[in-house]
Coordinates of C-alpha atoms in Angstrom, one line a residue:
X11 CA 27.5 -13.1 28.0
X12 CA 28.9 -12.4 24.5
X13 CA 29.1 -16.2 23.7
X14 CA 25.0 -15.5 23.8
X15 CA 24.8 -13.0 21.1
X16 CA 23.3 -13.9 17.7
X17 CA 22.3 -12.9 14.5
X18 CA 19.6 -11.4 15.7
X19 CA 21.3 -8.6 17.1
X20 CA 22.2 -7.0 13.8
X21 CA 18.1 -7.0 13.1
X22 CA 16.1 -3.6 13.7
X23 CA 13.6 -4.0 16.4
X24 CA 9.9 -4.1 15.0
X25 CA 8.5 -0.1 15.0
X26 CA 5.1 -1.1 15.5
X27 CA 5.1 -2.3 18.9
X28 CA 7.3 0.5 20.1
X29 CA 4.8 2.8 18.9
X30 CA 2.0 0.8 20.5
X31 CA 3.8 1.5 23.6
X32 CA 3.7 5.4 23.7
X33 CA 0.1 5.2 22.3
X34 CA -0.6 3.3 25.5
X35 CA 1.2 5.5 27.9
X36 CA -0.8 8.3 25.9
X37 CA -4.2 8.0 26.4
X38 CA -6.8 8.9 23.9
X39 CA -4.1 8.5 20.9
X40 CA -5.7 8.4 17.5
X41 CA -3.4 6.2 15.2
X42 CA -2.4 6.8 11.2
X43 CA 0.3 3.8 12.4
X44 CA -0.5 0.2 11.7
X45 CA -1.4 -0.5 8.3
X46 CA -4.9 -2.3 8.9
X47 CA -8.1 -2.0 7.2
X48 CA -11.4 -0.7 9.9
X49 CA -13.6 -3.4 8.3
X50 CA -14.2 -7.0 9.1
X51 CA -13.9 -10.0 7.2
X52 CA -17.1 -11.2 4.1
X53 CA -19.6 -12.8 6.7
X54 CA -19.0 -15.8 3.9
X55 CA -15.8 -16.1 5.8
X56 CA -17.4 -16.6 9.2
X57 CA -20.2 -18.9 7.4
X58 CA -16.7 -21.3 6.2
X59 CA -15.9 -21.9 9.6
X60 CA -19.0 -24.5 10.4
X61 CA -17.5 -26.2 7.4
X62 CA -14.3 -26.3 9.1
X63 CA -16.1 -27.9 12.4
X64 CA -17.9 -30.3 10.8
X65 CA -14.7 -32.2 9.8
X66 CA -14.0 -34.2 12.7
X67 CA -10.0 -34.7 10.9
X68 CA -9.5 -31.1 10.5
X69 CA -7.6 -31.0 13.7
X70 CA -5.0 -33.1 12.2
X71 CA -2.2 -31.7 10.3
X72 CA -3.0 -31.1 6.2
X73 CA -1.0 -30.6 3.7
X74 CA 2.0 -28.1 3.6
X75 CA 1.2 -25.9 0.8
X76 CA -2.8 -25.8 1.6
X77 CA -5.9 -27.6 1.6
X78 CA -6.6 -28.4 -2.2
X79 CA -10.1 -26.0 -2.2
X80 CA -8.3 -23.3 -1.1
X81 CA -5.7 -23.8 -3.8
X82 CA -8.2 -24.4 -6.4
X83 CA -10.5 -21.0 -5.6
X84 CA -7.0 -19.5 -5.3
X85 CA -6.0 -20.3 -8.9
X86 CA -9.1 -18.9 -10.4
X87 CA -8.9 -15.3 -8.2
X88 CA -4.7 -15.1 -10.2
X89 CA -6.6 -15.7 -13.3
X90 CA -9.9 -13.6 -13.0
X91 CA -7.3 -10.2 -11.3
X92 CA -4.2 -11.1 -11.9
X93 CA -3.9 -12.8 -14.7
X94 CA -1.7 -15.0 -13.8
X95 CA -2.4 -19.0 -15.4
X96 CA -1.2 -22.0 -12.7
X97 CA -0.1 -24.4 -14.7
X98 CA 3.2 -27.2 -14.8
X99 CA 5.8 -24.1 -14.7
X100 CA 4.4 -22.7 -11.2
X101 CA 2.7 -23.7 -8.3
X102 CA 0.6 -21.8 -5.5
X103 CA 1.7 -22.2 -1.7
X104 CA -0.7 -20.9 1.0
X105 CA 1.2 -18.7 4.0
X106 CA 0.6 -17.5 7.2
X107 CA 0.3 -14.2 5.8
X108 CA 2.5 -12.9 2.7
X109 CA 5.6 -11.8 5.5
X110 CA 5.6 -15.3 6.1
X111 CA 5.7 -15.6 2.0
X112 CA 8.9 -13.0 1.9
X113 CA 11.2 -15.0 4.3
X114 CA 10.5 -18.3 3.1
X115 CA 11.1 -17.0 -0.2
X116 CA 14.5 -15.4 0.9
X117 CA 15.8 -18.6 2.9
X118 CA 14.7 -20.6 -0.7
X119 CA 17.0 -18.6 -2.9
X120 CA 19.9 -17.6 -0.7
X121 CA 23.0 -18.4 0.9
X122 CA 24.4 -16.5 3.9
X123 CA 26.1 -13.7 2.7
X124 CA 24.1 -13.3 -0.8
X125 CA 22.5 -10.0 -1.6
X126 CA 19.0 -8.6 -2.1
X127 CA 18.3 -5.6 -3.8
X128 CA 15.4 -3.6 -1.9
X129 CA 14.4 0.0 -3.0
X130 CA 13.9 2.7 -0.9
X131 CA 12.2 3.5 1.3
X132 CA 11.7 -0.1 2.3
X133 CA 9.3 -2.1 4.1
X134 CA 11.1 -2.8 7.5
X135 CA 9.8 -6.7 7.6
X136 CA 11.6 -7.1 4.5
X137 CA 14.8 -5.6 5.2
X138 CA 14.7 -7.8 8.9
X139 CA 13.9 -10.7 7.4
X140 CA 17.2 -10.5 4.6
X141 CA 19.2 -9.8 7.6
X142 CA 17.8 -12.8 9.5
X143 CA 18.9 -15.1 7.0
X144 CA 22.4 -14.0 7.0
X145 CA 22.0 -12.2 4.1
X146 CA 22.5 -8.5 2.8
X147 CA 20.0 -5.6 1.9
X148 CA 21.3 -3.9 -0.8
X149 CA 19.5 -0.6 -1.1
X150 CA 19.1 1.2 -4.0
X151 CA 16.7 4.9 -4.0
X152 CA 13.8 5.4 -5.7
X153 CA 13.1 8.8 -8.0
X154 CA 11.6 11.9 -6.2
X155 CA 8.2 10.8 -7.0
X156 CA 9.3 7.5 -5.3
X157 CA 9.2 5.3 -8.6
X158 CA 11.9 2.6 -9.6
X159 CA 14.9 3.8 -11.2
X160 CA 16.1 1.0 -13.6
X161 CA 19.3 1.8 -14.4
X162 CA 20.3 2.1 -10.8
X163 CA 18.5 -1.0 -10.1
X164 CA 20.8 -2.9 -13.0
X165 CA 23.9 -1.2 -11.5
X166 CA 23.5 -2.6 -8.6
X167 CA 23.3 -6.3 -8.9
X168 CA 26.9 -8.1 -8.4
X169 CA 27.5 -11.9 -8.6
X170 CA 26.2 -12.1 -5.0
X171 CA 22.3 -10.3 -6.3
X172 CA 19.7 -12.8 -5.9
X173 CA 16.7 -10.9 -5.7
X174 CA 15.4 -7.4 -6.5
X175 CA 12.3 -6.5 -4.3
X176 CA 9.1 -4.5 -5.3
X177 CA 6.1 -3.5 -4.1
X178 CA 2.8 -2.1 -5.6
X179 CA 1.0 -0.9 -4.3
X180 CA 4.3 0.7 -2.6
X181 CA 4.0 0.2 1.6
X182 CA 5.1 2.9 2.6
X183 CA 4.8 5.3 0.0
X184 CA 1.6 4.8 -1.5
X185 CA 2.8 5.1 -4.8
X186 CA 2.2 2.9 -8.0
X187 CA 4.6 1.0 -10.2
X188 CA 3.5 1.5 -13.9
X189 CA 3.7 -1.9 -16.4
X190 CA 6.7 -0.8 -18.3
X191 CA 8.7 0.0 -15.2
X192 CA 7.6 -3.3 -13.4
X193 CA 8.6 -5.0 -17.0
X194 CA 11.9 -3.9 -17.0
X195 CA 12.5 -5.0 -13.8
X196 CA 11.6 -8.5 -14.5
X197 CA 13.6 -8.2 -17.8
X198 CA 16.5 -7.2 -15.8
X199 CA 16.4 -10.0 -13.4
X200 CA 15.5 -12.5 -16.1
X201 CA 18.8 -11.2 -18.1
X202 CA 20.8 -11.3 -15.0
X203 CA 19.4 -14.8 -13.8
X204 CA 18.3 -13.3 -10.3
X205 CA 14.3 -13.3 -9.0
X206 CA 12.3 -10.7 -8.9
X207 CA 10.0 -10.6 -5.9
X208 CA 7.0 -8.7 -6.6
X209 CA 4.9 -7.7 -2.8
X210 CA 1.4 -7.1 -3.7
X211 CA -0.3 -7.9 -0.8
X212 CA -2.3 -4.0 -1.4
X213 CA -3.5 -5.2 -5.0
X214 CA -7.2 -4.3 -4.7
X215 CA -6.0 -0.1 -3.3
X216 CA -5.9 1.7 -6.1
X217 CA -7.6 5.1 -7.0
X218 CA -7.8 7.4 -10.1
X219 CA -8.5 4.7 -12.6
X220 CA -4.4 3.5 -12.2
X221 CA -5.0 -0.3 -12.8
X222 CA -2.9 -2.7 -10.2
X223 CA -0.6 -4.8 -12.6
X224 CA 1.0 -8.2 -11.4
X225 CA 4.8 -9.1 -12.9
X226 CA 4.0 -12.8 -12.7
X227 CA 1.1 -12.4 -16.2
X228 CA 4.0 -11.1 -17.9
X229 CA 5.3 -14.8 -19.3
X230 CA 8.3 -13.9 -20.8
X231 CA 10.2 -14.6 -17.5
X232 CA 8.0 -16.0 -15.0
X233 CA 10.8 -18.3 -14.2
X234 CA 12.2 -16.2 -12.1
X235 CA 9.6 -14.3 -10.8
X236 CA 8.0 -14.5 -7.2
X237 CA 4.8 -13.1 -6.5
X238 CA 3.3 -12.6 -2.7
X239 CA 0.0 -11.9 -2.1
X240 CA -2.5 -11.4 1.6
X241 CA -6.1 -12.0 2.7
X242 CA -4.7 -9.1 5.3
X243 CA -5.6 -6.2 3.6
X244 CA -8.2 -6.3 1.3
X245 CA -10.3 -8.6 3.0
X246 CA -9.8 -7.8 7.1
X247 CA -8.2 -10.6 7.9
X248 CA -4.7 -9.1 9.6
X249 CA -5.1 -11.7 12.8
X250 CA -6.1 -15.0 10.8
X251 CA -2.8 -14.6 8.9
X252 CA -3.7 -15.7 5.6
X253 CA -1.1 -15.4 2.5
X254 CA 0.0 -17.3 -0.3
X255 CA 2.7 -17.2 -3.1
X256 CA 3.1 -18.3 -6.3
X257 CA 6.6 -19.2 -7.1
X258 CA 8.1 -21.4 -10.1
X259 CA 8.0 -25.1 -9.8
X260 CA 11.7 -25.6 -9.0
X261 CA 11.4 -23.9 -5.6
X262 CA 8.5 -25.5 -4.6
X263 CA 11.1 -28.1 -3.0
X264 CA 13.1 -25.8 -0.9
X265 CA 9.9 -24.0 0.0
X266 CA 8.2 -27.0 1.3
X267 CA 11.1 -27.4 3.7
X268 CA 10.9 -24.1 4.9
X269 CA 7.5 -24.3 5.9
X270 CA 7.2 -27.5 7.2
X271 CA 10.2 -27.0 9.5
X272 CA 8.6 -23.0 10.4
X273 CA 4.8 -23.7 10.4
X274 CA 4.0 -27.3 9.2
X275 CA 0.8 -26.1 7.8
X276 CA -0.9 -22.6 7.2
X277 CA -4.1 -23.0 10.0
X278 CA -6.6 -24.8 8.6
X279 CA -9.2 -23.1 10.5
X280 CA -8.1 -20.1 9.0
X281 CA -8.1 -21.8 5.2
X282 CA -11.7 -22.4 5.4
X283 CA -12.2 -18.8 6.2
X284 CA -9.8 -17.4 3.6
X285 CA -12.1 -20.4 0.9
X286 CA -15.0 -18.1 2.3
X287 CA -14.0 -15.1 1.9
X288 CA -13.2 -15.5 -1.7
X289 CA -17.0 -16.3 -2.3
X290 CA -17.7 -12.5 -0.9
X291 CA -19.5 -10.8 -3.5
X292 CA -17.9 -8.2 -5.7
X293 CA -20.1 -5.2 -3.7
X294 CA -17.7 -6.6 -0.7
X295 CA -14.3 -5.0 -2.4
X296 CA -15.6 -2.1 -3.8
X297 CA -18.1 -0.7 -1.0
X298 CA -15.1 -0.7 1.3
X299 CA -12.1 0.1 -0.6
X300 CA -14.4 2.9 -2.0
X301 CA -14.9 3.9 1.9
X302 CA -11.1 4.2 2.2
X303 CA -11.3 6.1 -0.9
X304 CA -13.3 8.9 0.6
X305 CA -11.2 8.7 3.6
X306 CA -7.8 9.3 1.5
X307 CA -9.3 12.1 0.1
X308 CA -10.3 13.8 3.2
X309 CA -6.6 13.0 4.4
X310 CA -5.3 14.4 1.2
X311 CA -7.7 17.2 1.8
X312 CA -6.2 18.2 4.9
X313 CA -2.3 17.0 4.6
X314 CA -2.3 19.9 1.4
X315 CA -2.2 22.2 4.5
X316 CA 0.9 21.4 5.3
X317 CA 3.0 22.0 1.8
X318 CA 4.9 25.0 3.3
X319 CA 6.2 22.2 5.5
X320 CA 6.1 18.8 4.0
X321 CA 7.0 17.2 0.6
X322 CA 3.9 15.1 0.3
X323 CA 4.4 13.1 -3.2
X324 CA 0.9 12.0 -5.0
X325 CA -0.2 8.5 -4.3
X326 CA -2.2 6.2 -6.0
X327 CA -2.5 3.2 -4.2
X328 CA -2.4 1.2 -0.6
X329 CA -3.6 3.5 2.2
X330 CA -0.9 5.4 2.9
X331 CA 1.2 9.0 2.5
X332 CA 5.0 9.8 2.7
X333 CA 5.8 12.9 4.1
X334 CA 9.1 14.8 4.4
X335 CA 8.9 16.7 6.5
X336 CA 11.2 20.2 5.9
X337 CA 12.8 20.0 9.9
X338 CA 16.5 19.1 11.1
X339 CA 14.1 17.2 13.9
X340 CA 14.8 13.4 14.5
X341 CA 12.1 11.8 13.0
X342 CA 11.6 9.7 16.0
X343 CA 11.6 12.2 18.5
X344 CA 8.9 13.9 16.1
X345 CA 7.0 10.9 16.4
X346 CA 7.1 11.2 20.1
X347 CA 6.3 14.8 20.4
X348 CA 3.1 14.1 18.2
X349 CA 1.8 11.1 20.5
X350 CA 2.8 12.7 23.9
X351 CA 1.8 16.4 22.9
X352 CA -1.0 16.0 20.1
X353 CA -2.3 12.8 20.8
X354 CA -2.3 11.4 17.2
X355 CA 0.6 8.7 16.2
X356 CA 2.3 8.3 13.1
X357 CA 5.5 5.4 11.6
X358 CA 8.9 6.9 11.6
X359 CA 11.0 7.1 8.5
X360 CA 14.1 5.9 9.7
X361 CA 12.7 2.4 10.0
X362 CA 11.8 2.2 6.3
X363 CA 15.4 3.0 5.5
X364 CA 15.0 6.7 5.5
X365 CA 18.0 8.3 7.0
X366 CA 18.8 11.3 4.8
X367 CA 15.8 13.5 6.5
X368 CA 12.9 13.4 8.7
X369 CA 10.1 11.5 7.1
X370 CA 6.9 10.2 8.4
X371 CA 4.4 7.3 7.0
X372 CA 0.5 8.2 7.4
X373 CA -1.9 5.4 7.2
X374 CA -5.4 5.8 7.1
X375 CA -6.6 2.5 6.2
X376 CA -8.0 1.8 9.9
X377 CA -9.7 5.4 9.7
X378 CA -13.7 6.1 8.9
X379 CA -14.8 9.2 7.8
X380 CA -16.1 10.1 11.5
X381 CA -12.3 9.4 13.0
X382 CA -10.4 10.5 10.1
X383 CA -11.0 14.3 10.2
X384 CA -10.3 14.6 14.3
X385 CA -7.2 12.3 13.4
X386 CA -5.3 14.2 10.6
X387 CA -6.2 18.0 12.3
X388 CA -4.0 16.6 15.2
X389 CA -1.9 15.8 13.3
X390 CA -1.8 19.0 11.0
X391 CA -2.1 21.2 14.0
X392 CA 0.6 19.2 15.7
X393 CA 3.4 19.8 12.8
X394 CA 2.4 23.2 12.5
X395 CA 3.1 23.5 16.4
X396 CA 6.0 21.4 16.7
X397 CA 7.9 22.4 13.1
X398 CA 7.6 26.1 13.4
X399 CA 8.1 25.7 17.2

């Protein structure tokens, strides 16, 4: 059967499900896995779907980058948070969610065998989708507080570099990326001629007053910079697979065949609820990321138990922790242990790129304040157990 093998075979295999799995085979589980949110989308969003049905031609196909009122309401939300301006130099192009975003934006700018420079720890759907395209991940470590080092980020861009990858709000970390250091990144790329694609699809998480800033309002070098936003997060809506991206004019070409070839069109259904859901009232952001709030500080709370045993770096956005965790243990196997023995389930390092110790990604996004304290004394107990075991 070799003459069946494919690329594919040099992608990882998606953690998430896997961890599903033993959370299923272990009843009662409590998961800090997937990175979700516990609250539903604005009810403005369920109001847009009678809009939606009373188009008798919205079952027909619509256009490839979005229906024009999403595009338009879109616009105003980059200027208003982001400030961002859509004008003649870049263009918006809905998704089905921001992932969707990344890999057209990879397959736009690449050829097989090109180079992308992602920093570590990574988030995994990047690093698969670079390898899908027949490209190569070229990974380059972040600080000890798990911020971007520049000069190692300028080191390593060879003639192959297309792209250098951030995130901020950091999936998995947590952390924040400050304005100069996201600035010198885009300087670097535009120096270099290679994109900068900024993630941000955790831009409303933030705590302590730190401010969520977008590289694409920076100007000087928007022409090579890439910016991918969700509805997935900040809004509930992880199943309707809502994202867009705003990307300069002279990909809009490639990108266009990308995604009518993958998708045709984002779901229209889910357009008009995404059109909805930006009509949410302010009080809709803030009473529930200020829930999440309370629950990271209970998690912090309890996680600063564990400091004989964990490096736990301070975090200032998203909804999650990294912890590294002071054991020879394979961080899988950890994982394991904790679901089968301790009922509570957490993301493996090793699948963000984290090979040099035993490391473990918390979320608590999907938590409440009722579930959150059972949640994190399992898992507190259960490292104490299994670590000094």
């Amino acid at each position: 059967m070799e003459s069946l093998t494919s690329r594919m075979q040099a992608v990882q295999s998606p953690i998430i499900p896997v961890v599903g799995e033993l959370i299923k085979n272990s009843p009662r589980t409590i998961s800090l896995g997937q990175g979700v949110v516990s609250y539903n989308p604005p009810h403005e969003a369920i109001e847009f779907l009678a809009k939606f049905l009373a188009e008798p031609a919205n079952n027909l196909y619509k256009s490839v980058e979005g229906i024009p009122p999403l595009l338009t309401a879109l616009a105003g939300k980059l200027q208003a948070f982001n400030g961002i301006e859509i004008n003649e130099e870049n263009c918006i192009v809905v998704t089905a969610g921001s992932n969707m975003g990344f890999m057209n934006a990879i397959l736009a700018i690449t050829n097989p065998g090109d180079e992308i420079i992602l920093n570590t720890p990574y988030y995994f759907n990047h690093e698969m989708a670079i390898a899908m395209a027949g490209c190569h991940p070229v990974l380059v470590a972040t600080d000890e507080n798990y911020q971007l080092r520049k000069e190692a980020i300028a080191q390593a861009i060879t003639p192959k570099t297309r792209a250098v990858v951030t995130i901020s709000p950091n999936n998995p970390t947590g952390v924040v990326y400050s304005e100069a250091a996201l600035r010198q990144v885009n300087q670097i790329c535009g120096d270099r001629g290679i994109y900068h694609i900024s993630d941000e699809a955790y831009e409303y998480f933030t705590y302590n007053g730190v401010k969520h800033v977008s590289p694409g309002a920076f100007g000087s070098s928007s022409e090579y910079t890439i910016s991918l936003f969700s509805l997935s997060k900040a809004y509930g809506f992880a199943s309707w697979r809502i994202g867009y991206m705003v990307i300069p004019i002279h990909l809009l070409v490639a990108v266009k065949k990308i995604q009518d070839t993958i998708l045709i069109c984002p779901p229209v259904i889910s357009q008009y609820a995404a059109l909805g859901a930006l009509q949410a009232k302010e009080e809709y952001l803030k009473s529930n990321i200020g829930a999440i709030a309370q629950v990271r500080q209970l998690v912090l709370d309890s996680l600063n138990r564990l400091q004989s045993l964990c490096s736990i770096i301070p975090a200032n956005g998203a909804f999650y922790f990294f912890l590294k965790v002071h054991t020879q243990m394979d961080a899988f196997e950890l994982v394991k242990r904790l679901i089968q023995e301790h009922k509570v389930a957490v993301i493996p390092g090793t699948t963000f790129g984290m090979d040099d110790g035993c490391y473990l990604r918390v979320a608590y996004g999907a938590l409440q304040k009722e579930t959150v304290k059972e949640g994190i004394e399992r898992l507190v107990q259960g490292l104490e157990t299994i670590v000094r075991s």
